[in-house]
Coordinates of C-alpha atoms and ligand atoms in Angstrom, one line a residue:
M1 CA -88.3 55.1 46.7
R2 CA -85.7 55.2 49.5
K3 CA -84.5 58.6 50.8
I4 CA -80.8 59.1 50.2
K5 CA -78.7 61.7 51.9
D6 CA -76.2 63.3 49.6
I7 CA -72.7 64.5 50.3
R8 CA -71.3 67.8 49.0
P9 CA -67.5 67.8 48.9
I10 CA -66.9 71.5 48.2
D11 CA -68.4 74.9 49.2
V12 CA -67.9 78.4 47.9
K13 CA -68.2 81.5 50.0
D14 CA -66.9 85.1 49.6
Y15 CA -64.7 84.1 46.6
K16 CA -63.1 81.3 48.6
L17 CA -63.3 77.6 48.0
Y18 CA -63.8 75.2 50.9
V19 CA -63.1 71.5 50.3
I20 CA -63.3 68.3 52.5
D21 CA -59.7 67.1 53.0
Q22 CA -59.9 63.7 51.4
L23 CA -56.5 62.7 52.9
K24 CA -58.1 62.8 56.3
L25 CA -61.2 60.8 55.7
P26 CA -62.7 58.6 57.1
Q27 CA -61.1 59.4 60.5
E28 CA -61.9 63.1 60.4
T29 CA -64.0 65.4 58.3
V30 CA -61.9 68.5 58.0
W31 CA -62.8 71.4 55.7
V32 CA -59.8 73.3 54.2
E33 CA -60.0 76.9 52.9
L34 CA -58.4 77.6 49.5
S35 CA -58.1 81.3 48.9
T36 CA -55.4 81.5 46.2
Y37 CA -55.0 79.7 42.9
R38 CA -51.7 78.2 44.1
E39 CA -53.4 76.7 47.1
V40 CA -56.0 75.2 44.7
A41 CA -53.3 73.8 42.4
K42 CA -51.6 72.2 45.4
A43 CA -54.8 70.7 46.7
I44 CA -55.3 69.0 43.4
K45 CA -51.7 67.8 43.1
D46 CA -51.6 66.5 46.7
M47 CA -54.9 64.8 46.2
I48 CA -56.7 66.7 49.0
I49 CA -59.4 66.6 46.5
R50 CA -59.4 64.0 43.7
G51 CA -61.7 62.3 41.2
A52 CA -61.9 63.4 37.6
P53 CA -65.1 65.5 37.6
L54 CA -64.2 67.2 40.9
I55 CA -60.7 68.0 39.7
G56 CA -62.3 69.8 36.8
I57 CA -64.8 71.7 39.0
V58 CA -62.1 72.7 41.5
G59 CA -59.8 73.7 38.7
A60 CA -62.5 76.0 37.3
Y61 CA -63.1 77.7 40.7
G62 CA -59.3 77.9 41.0
F63 CA -59.1 79.9 37.7
A64 CA -61.8 82.3 39.0
I65 CA -59.9 82.7 42.3
G66 CA -56.7 83.4 40.4
I67 CA -58.3 86.1 38.2
R68 CA -59.7 87.7 41.3
Q69 CA -56.2 87.8 42.9
I70 CA -55.0 89.6 39.8
V71 CA -57.9 92.1 39.8
E72 CA -57.6 92.7 43.6
E73 CA -53.9 93.4 43.3
N74 CA -54.3 95.7 40.2
R75 CA -52.0 93.4 38.2
S76 CA -52.1 92.9 34.5
L77 CA -54.6 90.4 33.1
N78 CA -51.7 89.0 31.0
E79 CA -50.9 87.1 34.1
A80 CA -54.0 85.0 33.6
E81 CA -52.0 82.6 31.5
E82 CA -49.8 81.8 34.5
V83 CA -52.9 81.0 36.5
L84 CA -54.1 78.7 33.8
E85 CA -50.8 76.9 33.3
T86 CA -50.3 76.4 37.1
L87 CA -53.7 74.7 37.4
K88 CA -53.2 72.6 34.3
N89 CA -49.8 71.5 35.6
T90 CA -51.2 69.4 38.5
R91 CA -52.5 66.1 37.4
P92 CA -52.2 64.9 33.7
T93 CA -54.6 62.1 33.2
A94 CA -58.2 63.2 34.0
V95 CA -59.3 65.2 30.9
N96 CA -62.1 66.9 32.9
L97 CA -59.4 69.3 34.3
F98 CA -58.4 70.5 30.8
W99 CA -62.0 70.5 29.6
A100 CA -63.1 72.8 32.5
L101 CA -60.1 75.1 32.2
D102 CA -60.5 75.4 28.5
R103 CA -64.1 76.4 29.0
M104 CA -63.1 79.0 31.6
W105 CA -60.3 80.3 29.4
K106 CA -62.6 80.7 26.4
K107 CA -65.1 82.7 28.5
F108 CA -62.3 84.8 30.0
R109 CA -61.0 85.6 26.5
K110 CA -64.5 86.4 25.2
W111 CA -65.4 88.6 28.1
T112 CA -62.2 90.5 28.2
E113 CA -62.4 91.1 24.5
E114 CA -65.9 92.5 25.1
G115 CA -64.4 95.0 27.6
I116 CA -65.7 93.3 30.8
E117 CA -63.3 93.8 33.6
G118 CA -62.8 94.2 37.4
K119 CA -65.4 92.7 39.7
K120 CA -67.8 92.1 36.9
L121 CA -65.3 89.8 35.2
V122 CA -64.5 88.0 38.5
D123 CA -68.2 87.5 39.2
A124 CA -68.9 86.2 35.7
L125 CA -66.0 83.7 36.1
F126 CA -67.3 82.4 39.5
K127 CA -70.7 82.0 37.9
E128 CA -69.2 80.0 35.0
A129 CA -67.4 77.7 37.5
N130 CA -70.6 77.3 39.4
R131 CA -72.4 76.3 36.2
I132 CA -69.8 73.6 35.6
D133 CA -70.3 72.5 39.2
V134 CA -74.2 72.4 38.9
E135 CA -74.1 70.8 35.5
D136 CA -72.0 68.0 36.9
Y137 CA -74.5 67.3 39.6
H138 CA -77.4 67.0 37.2
A139 CA -75.2 64.9 34.8
N140 CA -74.6 62.5 37.7
K141 CA -78.2 62.2 38.6
A142 CA -78.9 61.4 34.9
I143 CA -76.1 58.8 34.8
G144 CA -77.6 57.2 37.9
G145 CA -81.0 57.1 36.3
Y146 CA -79.8 55.5 33.0
G147 CA -77.3 53.2 34.7
Q148 CA -79.5 51.8 37.5
V149 CA -81.8 50.2 34.8
L150 CA -78.8 48.0 33.8
L151 CA -78.6 46.5 37.2
P152 CA -80.9 43.6 38.1
E153 CA -83.4 43.8 41.0
K154 CA -81.0 41.8 43.2
C155 CA -77.4 42.6 42.3
N156 CA -73.9 42.1 43.7
V157 CA -71.8 44.8 42.1
L158 CA -68.1 45.3 42.3
T159 CA -66.6 48.8 42.1
H160 CA -63.1 50.2 42.2
C161 CA -61.6 53.4 43.6
N162 CA -64.1 56.2 44.6
T163 CA -66.5 57.5 42.0
G164 CA -69.0 58.9 44.4
A165 CA -70.1 62.3 45.7
L166 CA -66.5 62.9 46.9
A167 CA -65.2 62.5 43.3
T168 CA -67.8 64.8 41.8
S169 CA -70.1 67.7 42.7
G170 CA -72.3 65.2 44.5
W171 CA -74.0 61.8 43.9
G172 CA -71.2 60.4 41.8
T173 CA -70.8 58.5 38.5
A174 CA -70.3 54.7 39.0
L175 CA -71.2 55.1 42.7
G176 CA -74.0 57.3 41.6
V177 CA -75.5 54.4 39.6
I178 CA -75.3 52.3 42.7
R179 CA -76.9 55.2 44.8
S180 CA -79.7 55.4 42.2
A181 CA -80.3 51.7 42.2
F182 CA -80.5 51.7 46.0
E183 CA -82.8 54.6 45.9
M184 CA -85.1 52.6 43.5
E185 CA -85.1 49.9 46.3
K186 CA -83.0 47.4 44.4
D187 CA -81.4 44.8 46.6
I188 CA -77.8 45.9 46.1
T189 CA -74.7 44.7 47.7
V190 CA -71.4 46.5 46.8
Y191 CA -68.0 44.9 46.8
V192 CA -65.5 47.7 47.3
D193 CA -61.9 47.3 46.1
E194 CA -59.7 48.9 48.7
T195 CA -57.7 50.5 45.8
R196 CA -54.1 50.8 46.9
P197 CA -52.1 52.9 47.4
Y198 CA -54.4 55.9 48.2
L199 CA -57.1 53.5 49.4
Q200 CA -60.0 55.5 47.8
G201 CA -62.2 52.4 48.1
A202 CA -61.4 51.6 51.8
R203 CA -61.4 55.2 53.0
L204 CA -63.8 57.0 50.8
T205 CA -66.3 54.7 49.0
A206 CA -66.9 52.6 52.2
W207 CA -67.4 55.9 54.1
E208 CA -70.0 57.1 51.5
L209 CA -71.8 53.7 51.5
L210 CA -71.9 53.6 55.2
Q211 CA -73.5 57.1 55.4
E212 CA -76.2 55.9 53.0
G213 CA -76.8 52.6 54.6
I214 CA -75.9 50.7 51.4
P215 CA -74.8 47.1 52.2
H216 CA -71.2 46.6 51.2
Y217 CA -68.1 44.5 51.8
L218 CA -64.6 45.9 51.6
I219 CA -62.3 43.6 49.7
T220 CA -58.6 43.5 49.0
D221 CA -57.6 44.5 45.4
N222 CA -56.6 40.9 44.6
S223 CA -59.9 39.3 45.6
A224 CA -62.0 40.1 42.5
G225 CA -61.1 37.0 40.5
F226 CA -61.9 34.6 43.3
L227 CA -65.2 36.3 44.1
M228 CA -66.2 36.2 40.4
S229 CA -65.3 32.5 40.1
K230 CA -67.6 31.8 43.0
G231 CA -70.5 33.5 41.2
L232 CA -70.6 36.3 43.8
I233 CA -70.4 39.2 41.3
D234 CA -73.2 40.1 38.9
A235 CA -71.7 43.3 37.4
V236 CA -68.6 45.5 37.6
I237 CA -69.0 49.3 37.4
V238 CA -66.2 51.8 37.4
G239 CA -65.7 55.5 36.5
A240 CA -63.3 57.1 34.0
D241 CA -60.6 59.7 33.9
R242 CA -60.5 59.9 30.1
I243 CA -62.3 58.2 27.3
T244 CA -60.6 58.4 23.9
A245 CA -62.2 58.6 20.5
N246 CA -62.0 54.8 20.0
G247 CA -63.5 54.1 23.4
D248 CA -60.4 53.2 25.4
V249 CA -60.8 54.2 29.1
A250 CA -58.2 55.5 31.5
N251 CA -59.2 54.9 35.1
K252 CA -57.6 54.1 38.4
I253 CA -54.8 51.5 38.2
G254 CA -56.4 48.0 38.6
T255 CA -59.4 48.8 36.4
Y256 CA -57.9 46.9 33.4
S257 CA -57.4 43.8 35.4
L258 CA -61.0 43.9 36.5
A259 CA -62.1 44.2 32.9
I260 CA -60.1 41.1 31.9
L261 CA -61.5 39.2 34.9
A262 CA -65.0 40.3 34.1
E263 CA -64.7 39.1 30.5
A264 CA -63.3 35.8 31.6
H265 CA -66.3 35.2 33.9
D266 CA -68.9 36.6 31.5
I267 CA -69.8 39.4 33.8
P268 CA -70.9 42.8 32.4
F269 CA -68.3 45.6 32.8
Y270 CA -69.8 49.1 32.8
V271 CA -68.1 52.5 32.7
A272 CA -70.0 55.5 34.0
A273 CA -68.8 59.0 33.1
P274 CA -70.1 62.4 32.1
T275 CA -69.6 63.4 28.5
S276 CA -66.9 65.9 29.8
T277 CA -64.7 62.8 30.2
F278 CA -64.6 62.1 26.5
D279 CA -61.4 63.3 24.7
L280 CA -62.1 63.0 21.0
N281 CA -58.8 64.7 20.2
T282 CA -57.0 61.6 21.6
K283 CA -57.3 58.6 19.3
S284 CA -56.6 55.7 21.6
G285 CA -55.6 54.8 25.1
K286 CA -51.9 54.6 24.3
D287 CA -51.9 58.4 23.7
I288 CA -53.1 59.2 27.2
P289 CA -50.5 60.6 29.6
I290 CA -50.5 58.3 32.6
E291 CA -49.7 60.0 35.9
E292 CA -46.8 58.3 37.8
R293 CA -46.8 59.3 41.4
D294 CA -44.1 59.2 44.1
E295 CA -42.9 55.7 45.0
T296 CA -43.3 56.4 48.7
E297 CA -47.1 56.2 48.3
V298 CA -46.6 52.5 47.5
K299 CA -44.0 51.9 50.2
K300 CA -46.3 53.2 52.9
C301 CA -49.7 52.1 54.1
G302 CA -51.7 54.2 56.6
G303 CA -48.6 56.3 57.2
C304 CA -46.4 53.3 58.1
D305 CA -43.5 52.0 56.1
I306 CA -44.3 48.6 54.7
A307 CA -41.3 47.9 52.5
P308 CA -37.5 47.7 53.1
E309 CA -35.9 51.1 52.6
G310 CA -33.8 50.2 49.6
T311 CA -36.7 48.7 47.6
K312 CA -37.9 50.7 44.5
A313 CA -41.6 50.9 43.8
L314 CA -43.6 51.7 40.7
N315 CA -46.6 53.9 41.1
Y316 CA -48.7 54.3 38.0
S317 CA -51.9 56.0 39.1
F318 CA -54.1 54.9 36.1
D319 CA -54.3 52.1 33.5
I320 CA -56.0 51.7 30.2
T321 CA -58.9 49.4 29.6
P322 CA -59.4 48.7 25.8
A323 CA -62.8 49.5 24.4
S324 CA -63.3 45.9 23.5
K325 CA -63.6 44.9 27.2
I326 CA -66.3 47.4 28.0
T327 CA -69.9 46.3 27.9
A328 CA -71.4 49.8 27.9
I329 CA -70.5 53.4 28.8
I330 CA -73.2 55.1 30.8
T331 CA -73.4 58.9 30.3
E332 CA -75.8 61.7 31.2
K333 CA -77.1 61.6 27.6
G334 CA -77.8 57.9 27.6
I335 CA -76.0 54.6 27.2
I336 CA -73.4 53.7 24.6
S337 CA -73.7 49.9 24.2
H338 CA -71.3 49.4 21.3
V339 CA -68.1 50.8 22.5
D340 CA -66.1 51.7 19.4
E341 CA -65.2 54.8 17.5
E342 CA -68.1 54.7 15.1
H343 CA -70.8 54.4 17.8
I344 CA -69.1 57.0 20.1
T345 CA -68.8 59.5 17.3
K346 CA -72.5 59.1 16.3
F347 CA -73.7 59.1 19.9
L348 CA -72.0 62.3 20.8
K349 CA -72.8 64.0 17.4
Y350 CA -76.5 63.3 17.6
R351 CA -76.6 64.8 21.1
G352 CA -74.8 67.9 20.0
I353 CA -71.5 67.3 21.8
Ligands
LIG401 O1 -56.5 59.4 41.6 P1 -57.9 59.7 41.8 O2 -58.5 59.4 43.1 O3 -58.2 61.1 41.3 O4 -58.6 58.7 40.7 C1 -60.0 58.6 40.6 C2 -60.5 57.7 39.6 O5 -59.7 57.0 39.0 C3 -61.9 57.6 39.4 O6 -62.4 56.3 39.1 C4 -62.3 58.6 38.2 O7 -61.7 59.8 38.4 C5 -63.7 58.7 38.1 S1 -64.4 59.6 39.4 C6 -66.1 59.9 39.1

């Protein structure tokens, strides 16, 4: 087995959260201190941290930080709701944020009803956030273990956005599968979509792969079809921001086009995600709120204006890939290889989720 270094995108010390500023990568690795829940909410909204699982983890720590502020300032715990809502009101698509905050909220309600308060309550909430964080890491390692089996010994794999250590508590989901395959000494070459406009592929995925010494090529977002037609791609693997009851997947804009291209070229299209990404309360992809970000993100590249001032731009951050286009969903509990409502329901039910 190869030795793989891992990257940890956050750290917690003295009730403060430290995160790598992902807007500054790969040029600089700058750690930012977040000591209030409003700072945490802003870091999520401004994409200083991003990636569905990491947004959930950071949101959970943000809630603990907010309750600590209330306790330290001797304010009423009724203000907890304001903390919760501020954190929820940051990015709408990745369900992991709402999943993690709901889990924190339930614990908060339970413990306060039991009379736990002050430092004891704050410490318990930090511990719960840490549990979410650690569970995510182990889930990623399991996803990697299950997923790498699907990749042949020699494999050219195409991925989109950043689904690695920087998007999670470490290791990654789709990129975690690639890490695990490389660790198992598979002969992997990764084709990395640059992923406009935030350039998660060019800036973050390429940075991670370079650190691990995993062979890769950066490609423009519009290269996939041509590479597939030349027989250069054996598999596509992406992450997810939300998976609905019927198996539709919200992920970074451009994912849907890749799924269509993969189907046209008879290439397997895999989605890797922890079970915290499933949203069984949402029936299908058309019910998922899709984040629309500021048009200036599209009209700029690397800080430079690239379009005439008067041009309007559309900036949907995510798209929906229908379940029918997905070969399999890789989770920490195993692989769902028939992606439809019936199989998803059974799969999660038998695993107690
Ligand atoms: O806008 P981002 O960078 O938060 O979007 C990230 C993605 O779309 C990822 O593919 C998804 O969150 C899965 S990360 C393990």
